[in-house]
């Protein structure tokens, strides 16, 4: 049974975009995924995104994606929202992945803006609606033009928010003004998808975060959100500022690389990366240690 949700927080408040653990020889590590998912929920996450970019979805097979969803739901599905990334730049394939994720027990779907193809806004709208119509699961949009090459426009976001199953947006656009307008004009629950903007996005109406640094500071993110929502903006700001070294440090190179390095430093399941991503260098790991320590992370 999925955890309780509300229209205001359909997927919880603190979600980590979880890495996909692999064994030393590069195979999917389902036992490691279950142990990592349990650790992340115990640490303060009330949601996990699997098979997202941070989960190396471009290099995992459809079969592996289904296996991962099943494993994570089995481990924490009664305590946390498990959201499956299903978006691709192929609408038909995305629909298949959505149905597969539903069958595997996912509680929701993350649908990234189609990448590389650069469709017009009407194409983005139709692509997303076809996916939303394919299952009974709630959908979180993922607006990240820096990776996809095209952004969801204001009007498109408002139109998509009228669909009964499109309930949220993960915002990695880096445009607070655009976020403010879209939040004001739609019923979409807004989630920060850019850790450095977690607190600023709360200030214009976001309800939570989908985080990479949640691998190591989920409790702090939850405390920041709770402080802000209770009206203690000074405390929320202090927590946010204390985490700045972590925000910067985890993205000195590609986020998956350093997320897996950070988990390795803590003795948690992560394993190697699949090409074209590569593991962190000794120099990058040394710098990561300094950044995490400056942000108060115990290693």
Short mmCIF file of C-alpha atoms in Angstrom, two decimals:
data_model
loop_
_atom_site.label_atom_id
_atom_site.label_comp_id
_atom_site.label_asym_id
_atom_site.label_seq_id
_atom_site.Cartn_x
_atom_site.Cartn_y
_atom_site.Cartn_z
CA UNK A 1 0.00 0.00 0.00
CA UNK A 2 1.34 3.44 -0.93
CA UNK A 3 2.00 5.99 1.81
CA UNK A 4 -0.63 8.63 2.46
CA UNK A 5 -0.52 11.65 0.19
CA UNK A 6 -2.44 14.90 -0.16
CA UNK A 7 -3.14 17.09 -3.20
CA UNK A 8 -0.66 19.57 -1.76
CA UNK A 9 2.08 16.94 -1.34
CA UNK A 10 1.20 14.06 -3.68
CA UNK A 11 4.65 12.48 -3.40
CA UNK A 12 5.75 13.66 0.02
CA UNK A 13 8.15 16.50 0.82
CA UNK A 14 11.68 15.09 0.60
CA UNK A 15 12.47 12.77 -2.29
CA UNK A 16 15.91 11.62 -3.34
CA UNK A 17 16.62 10.84 -6.97
CA UNK A 18 18.26 7.53 -6.08
CA UNK A 19 21.36 6.15 -7.75
CA UNK A 20 21.16 2.64 -9.14
CA UNK A 21 23.66 0.39 -7.34
CA UNK A 22 25.72 -1.93 -9.51
CA UNK A 23 27.97 -4.83 -8.58
CA UNK A 24 31.71 -4.64 -9.14
CA UNK A 25 31.28 -6.25 -12.55
CA UNK A 26 28.55 -3.78 -13.57
CA UNK A 27 25.41 -5.85 -13.00
CA UNK A 28 22.29 -4.51 -11.32
CA UNK A 29 22.62 -4.87 -7.54
CA UNK A 30 19.08 -5.42 -6.32
CA UNK A 31 20.10 -6.29 -2.77
CA UNK A 32 22.17 -3.12 -2.65
CA UNK A 33 19.26 -1.12 -4.01
CA UNK A 34 17.00 -2.39 -1.25
CA UNK A 35 19.58 -1.63 1.43
CA UNK A 36 20.19 1.84 0.02
CA UNK A 37 16.47 2.59 -0.28
CA UNK A 38 15.95 1.53 3.34
CA UNK A 39 18.82 3.73 4.50
CA UNK A 40 17.48 6.73 2.57
CA UNK A 41 13.98 6.39 4.02
CA UNK A 42 15.39 5.88 7.51
CA UNK A 43 17.42 9.08 6.99
CA UNK A 44 14.40 11.28 6.32
CA UNK A 45 13.18 10.72 2.77
CA UNK A 46 9.47 10.11 2.34
CA UNK A 47 9.87 9.50 -1.38
CA UNK A 48 12.38 8.03 -3.82
CA UNK A 49 12.71 8.48 -7.54
CA UNK A 50 14.15 5.43 -9.27
CA UNK A 51 15.16 5.09 -12.91
CA UNK A 52 15.80 8.80 -13.22
CA UNK A 53 18.89 10.47 -14.63
CA UNK A 54 20.66 10.03 -11.31
CA UNK A 55 19.70 6.37 -11.56
CA UNK A 56 21.57 6.14 -14.87
CA UNK A 57 18.36 5.41 -16.74
CA UNK A 58 19.94 5.96 -20.18
CA UNK A 59 22.12 2.89 -19.62
CA UNK A 60 19.75 0.49 -17.84
CA UNK A 61 17.54 -1.90 -19.76
CA UNK A 62 13.76 -1.98 -19.57
CA UNK A 63 14.00 -5.29 -17.72
CA UNK A 64 16.42 -3.80 -15.18
CA UNK A 65 14.12 -0.82 -14.70
CA UNK A 66 11.20 -3.08 -13.82
CA UNK A 67 13.34 -5.18 -11.49
CA UNK A 68 14.55 -2.06 -9.70
CA UNK A 69 11.04 -0.69 -9.15
CA UNK A 70 9.86 -4.02 -7.74
CA UNK A 71 12.85 -4.28 -5.40
CA UNK A 72 12.52 -0.74 -4.03
CA UNK A 73 8.74 -1.02 -3.58
CA UNK A 74 9.26 -4.29 -1.72
CA UNK A 75 11.83 -2.66 0.56
CA UNK A 76 10.19 0.69 1.38
CA UNK A 77 6.90 0.96 -0.51
CA UNK A 78 4.85 0.96 2.67
CA UNK A 79 6.85 3.91 4.05
CA UNK A 80 7.79 6.03 1.06
CA UNK A 81 6.44 7.07 -2.32
CA UNK A 82 8.30 5.23 -5.07
CA UNK A 83 8.24 7.28 -8.26
CA UNK A 84 9.52 5.66 -11.44
CA UNK A 85 11.22 7.62 -14.17
CA UNK A 86 9.61 6.62 -17.47
CA UNK A 87 10.25 9.57 -19.77
CA UNK A 88 12.20 9.18 -23.00
CA UNK A 89 12.18 11.06 -26.32
CA UNK A 90 10.01 8.29 -27.79
CA UNK A 91 6.36 8.59 -26.77
CA UNK A 92 5.53 4.96 -27.56
CA UNK A 93 8.48 3.68 -25.51
CA UNK A 94 7.58 6.00 -22.64
CA UNK A 95 4.03 4.63 -22.60
CA UNK A 96 5.41 1.10 -22.44
CA UNK A 97 7.71 2.06 -19.55
CA UNK A 98 4.80 3.71 -17.73
CA UNK A 99 2.68 0.57 -17.96
CA UNK A 100 5.64 -1.54 -16.90
CA UNK A 101 6.26 0.68 -13.87
CA UNK A 102 2.62 0.48 -12.85
CA UNK A 103 2.72 -3.31 -13.09
CA UNK A 104 5.90 -3.35 -11.01
CA UNK A 105 4.17 -1.45 -8.18
CA UNK A 106 5.33 2.14 -8.62
CA UNK A 107 3.27 4.78 -6.84
CA UNK A 108 3.85 7.48 -9.44
CA UNK A 109 5.64 8.37 -12.66
CA UNK A 110 8.32 10.96 -13.42
CA UNK A 111 8.07 12.15 -17.03
CA UNK A 112 11.01 14.18 -18.27
CA UNK A 113 10.66 16.60 -21.17
CA UNK A 114 11.66 14.70 -24.34
CA UNK A 115 15.34 15.31 -24.98
CA UNK A 116 17.33 15.89 -28.17
CA UNK A 117 14.28 16.01 -30.47
CA UNK A 118 13.29 19.55 -29.37
CA UNK A 119 9.55 19.17 -30.05
CA UNK A 120 7.27 22.24 -30.10
CA UNK A 121 5.02 22.93 -27.12
CA UNK A 122 2.06 21.09 -28.66
CA UNK A 123 4.28 18.04 -29.12
CA UNK A 124 5.37 18.25 -25.48
CA UNK A 125 1.75 18.46 -24.42
CA UNK A 126 0.57 15.50 -26.49
CA UNK A 127 3.58 13.38 -25.50
CA UNK A 128 2.90 13.89 -21.81
CA UNK A 129 -0.85 13.39 -22.02
CA UNK A 130 -0.39 10.09 -23.87
CA UNK A 131 1.79 8.84 -21.04
CA UNK A 132 -0.61 10.11 -18.37
CA UNK A 133 -3.52 8.43 -20.14
CA UNK A 134 -1.69 5.08 -20.28
CA UNK A 135 -1.95 4.25 -16.54
CA UNK A 136 -3.86 5.13 -13.41
CA UNK A 137 -0.77 6.54 -11.70
CA UNK A 138 -0.17 10.19 -10.77
CA UNK A 139 2.45 11.95 -12.87
CA UNK A 140 5.23 14.35 -11.94
CA UNK A 141 6.51 16.40 -14.86
CA UNK A 142 10.26 17.02 -15.09
CA UNK A 143 11.22 20.34 -16.65
CA UNK A 144 14.99 20.41 -17.21
CA UNK A 145 15.86 22.30 -20.40
CA UNK A 146 19.58 22.20 -19.63
CA UNK A 147 19.51 18.46 -20.35
CA UNK A 148 16.52 18.11 -22.65
CA UNK A 149 17.11 21.16 -24.83
CA UNK A 150 13.53 22.41 -24.55
CA UNK A 151 11.51 23.85 -21.68
CA UNK A 152 7.87 23.48 -20.74
CA UNK A 153 6.29 26.87 -21.39
CA UNK A 154 3.96 28.60 -18.92
CA UNK A 155 0.84 27.83 -20.95
CA UNK A 156 1.87 24.21 -21.46
CA UNK A 157 2.39 23.71 -17.75
CA UNK A 158 -1.01 25.19 -16.99
CA UNK A 159 -2.68 22.99 -19.66
CA UNK A 160 -0.94 19.86 -18.41
CA UNK A 161 -1.99 20.68 -14.85
CA UNK A 162 -5.62 20.38 -15.94
CA UNK A 163 -5.15 16.64 -16.56
CA UNK A 164 -6.52 14.69 -13.58
CA UNK A 165 -3.37 12.57 -13.20
CA UNK A 166 -0.72 15.20 -13.90
CA UNK A 167 -0.31 16.49 -10.37
CA UNK A 168 3.23 17.82 -9.89
CA UNK A 169 6.28 19.34 -11.52
CA UNK A 170 9.95 18.80 -10.76
CA UNK A 171 11.45 22.16 -11.63
CA UNK A 172 15.08 22.21 -12.77
CA UNK A 173 14.65 25.20 -15.07
CA UNK A 174 16.46 27.66 -12.81
CA UNK A 175 13.90 30.42 -13.43
CA UNK A 176 12.18 31.58 -10.24
CA UNK A 177 9.97 34.04 -12.11
CA UNK A 178 8.65 31.34 -14.43
CA UNK A 179 8.06 29.07 -11.46
CA UNK A 180 6.13 31.76 -9.58
CA UNK A 181 3.82 32.40 -12.54
CA UNK A 182 3.14 28.73 -13.21
CA UNK A 183 2.52 27.94 -9.54
CA UNK A 184 0.07 30.83 -9.27
CA UNK A 185 -1.87 29.74 -12.34
CA UNK A 186 -2.07 25.98 -11.83
CA UNK A 187 -2.79 23.38 -9.17
CA UNK A 188 0.48 21.54 -9.79
CA UNK A 189 2.45 20.64 -6.67
CA UNK A 190 5.89 22.14 -7.24
CA UNK A 191 9.10 20.32 -6.32
CA UNK A 192 12.57 21.80 -6.54
CA UNK A 193 14.78 19.78 -8.85
CA UNK A 194 17.83 21.98 -8.32
CA UNK A 195 19.32 21.69 -4.84
CA UNK A 196 20.87 25.14 -4.73
CA UNK A 197 17.37 26.59 -5.31
CA UNK A 198 15.51 24.45 -2.76
CA UNK A 199 14.81 27.31 -0.36
CA UNK A 200 14.18 30.00 -3.02
CA UNK A 201 11.62 27.76 -4.72
CA UNK A 202 9.84 27.20 -1.39
CA UNK A 203 9.50 30.96 -1.18
CA UNK A 204 7.47 31.11 -4.41
CA UNK A 205 5.24 28.17 -3.55
CA UNK A 206 7.13 24.87 -3.91
CA UNK A 207 6.06 22.11 -1.53
CA UNK A 208 9.14 19.90 -1.49
CA UNK A 209 12.30 18.75 -3.21
CA UNK A 210 13.55 16.00 -5.51
CA UNK A 211 17.17 16.03 -4.49
CA UNK A 212 20.54 14.54 -5.30
CA UNK A 213 22.15 15.70 -2.04
CA UNK A 214 19.30 13.91 -0.24
CA UNK A 215 21.57 10.88 -0.47
CA UNK A 216 23.59 12.41 2.38
CA UNK A 217 21.54 15.24 3.98
CA UNK A 218 17.87 14.22 3.78
CA UNK A 219 17.32 15.01 7.46
CA UNK A 220 18.67 18.52 7.03
CA UNK A 221 16.50 19.12 3.97
CA UNK A 222 13.44 18.01 5.92
CA UNK A 223 14.36 20.29 8.83
CA UNK A 224 14.77 23.22 6.42
CA UNK A 225 11.38 22.64 4.83
CA UNK A 226 9.65 22.21 8.18
CA UNK A 227 11.26 25.37 9.53
CA UNK A 228 10.18 27.39 6.50
CA UNK A 229 6.62 26.08 6.56
CA UNK A 230 6.32 26.81 10.28
CA UNK A 231 7.32 30.43 9.65
CA UNK A 232 10.87 30.22 11.00
CA UNK A 233 12.50 31.61 7.88
CA UNK A 234 15.69 32.51 9.75
CA UNK A 235 16.21 28.88 10.77
CA UNK A 236 15.43 27.63 7.27
CA UNK A 237 17.92 30.11 5.85
CA UNK A 238 20.59 29.06 8.32
CA UNK A 239 20.13 25.39 7.39
CA UNK A 240 20.20 26.24 3.68
CA UNK A 241 23.38 28.28 4.06
CA UNK A 242 25.02 25.53 6.10
CA UNK A 243 24.37 23.10 3.24
CA UNK A 244 25.89 25.32 0.54
CA UNK A 245 29.21 23.40 0.54
CA UNK A 246 27.27 20.17 -0.02
CA UNK A 247 25.21 21.70 -2.82
CA UNK A 248 28.35 22.92 -4.56
CA UNK A 249 30.49 19.91 -3.76
CA UNK A 250 28.10 17.28 -5.08
CA UNK A 251 27.99 18.96 -8.48
CA UNK A 252 31.64 19.76 -9.17
CA UNK A 253 31.30 17.12 -11.85
CA UNK A 254 28.28 15.12 -13.03
CA UNK A 255 25.97 14.57 -10.06
CA UNK A 256 25.69 10.79 -10.35
CA UNK A 257 29.46 10.46 -10.21
CA UNK A 258 29.79 12.30 -6.92
CA UNK A 259 26.60 10.88 -5.42
CA UNK A 260 28.03 7.39 -5.85
CA UNK A 261 31.39 8.59 -4.52
CA UNK A 262 29.71 10.06 -1.43
CA UNK A 263 27.80 6.84 -0.79
CA UNK A 264 31.03 4.88 -1.17
CA UNK A 265 32.68 7.09 1.45
CA UNK A 266 29.83 6.21 3.82
CA UNK A 267 30.08 2.49 3.09
CA UNK A 268 26.68 2.39 1.39
CA UNK A 269 25.74 0.48 -1.77
CA UNK A 270 26.55 2.31 -4.99
CA UNK A 271 29.18 0.54 -7.05
CA UNK A 272 30.64 1.63 -10.37
CA UNK A 273 29.04 3.68 -13.13
CA UNK A 274 28.20 2.63 -16.65
CA UNK A 275 29.87 4.35 -19.56
CA UNK A 276 29.82 7.04 -20.74
CA UNK A 277 29.86 8.05 -17.06
CA UNK A 278 33.04 7.25 -15.17
CA UNK A 279 34.00 7.05 -11.51
CA UNK A 280 35.32 10.01 -9.54
CA UNK A 281 39.08 10.55 -9.61
CA UNK A 282 41.13 10.45 -6.39
CA UNK A 283 41.41 14.23 -6.59
CA UNK A 284 37.65 14.63 -6.96
CA UNK A 285 37.05 12.32 -4.00
CA UNK A 286 39.51 14.27 -1.85
CA UNK A 287 37.72 17.52 -2.68
CA UNK A 288 34.33 15.89 -2.06
CA UNK A 289 35.46 14.89 1.42
CA UNK A 290 36.33 18.52 2.16
CA UNK A 291 33.02 19.79 0.77
CA UNK A 292 30.93 17.29 2.71
CA UNK A 293 32.83 17.97 5.92
CA UNK A 294 32.30 21.71 5.47
CA UNK A 295 28.58 20.99 5.16
CA UNK A 296 28.52 18.93 8.34
CA UNK A 297 28.25 15.46 6.75
CA UNK A 298 29.80 12.66 8.79
CA UNK A 299 31.98 10.29 6.81
#
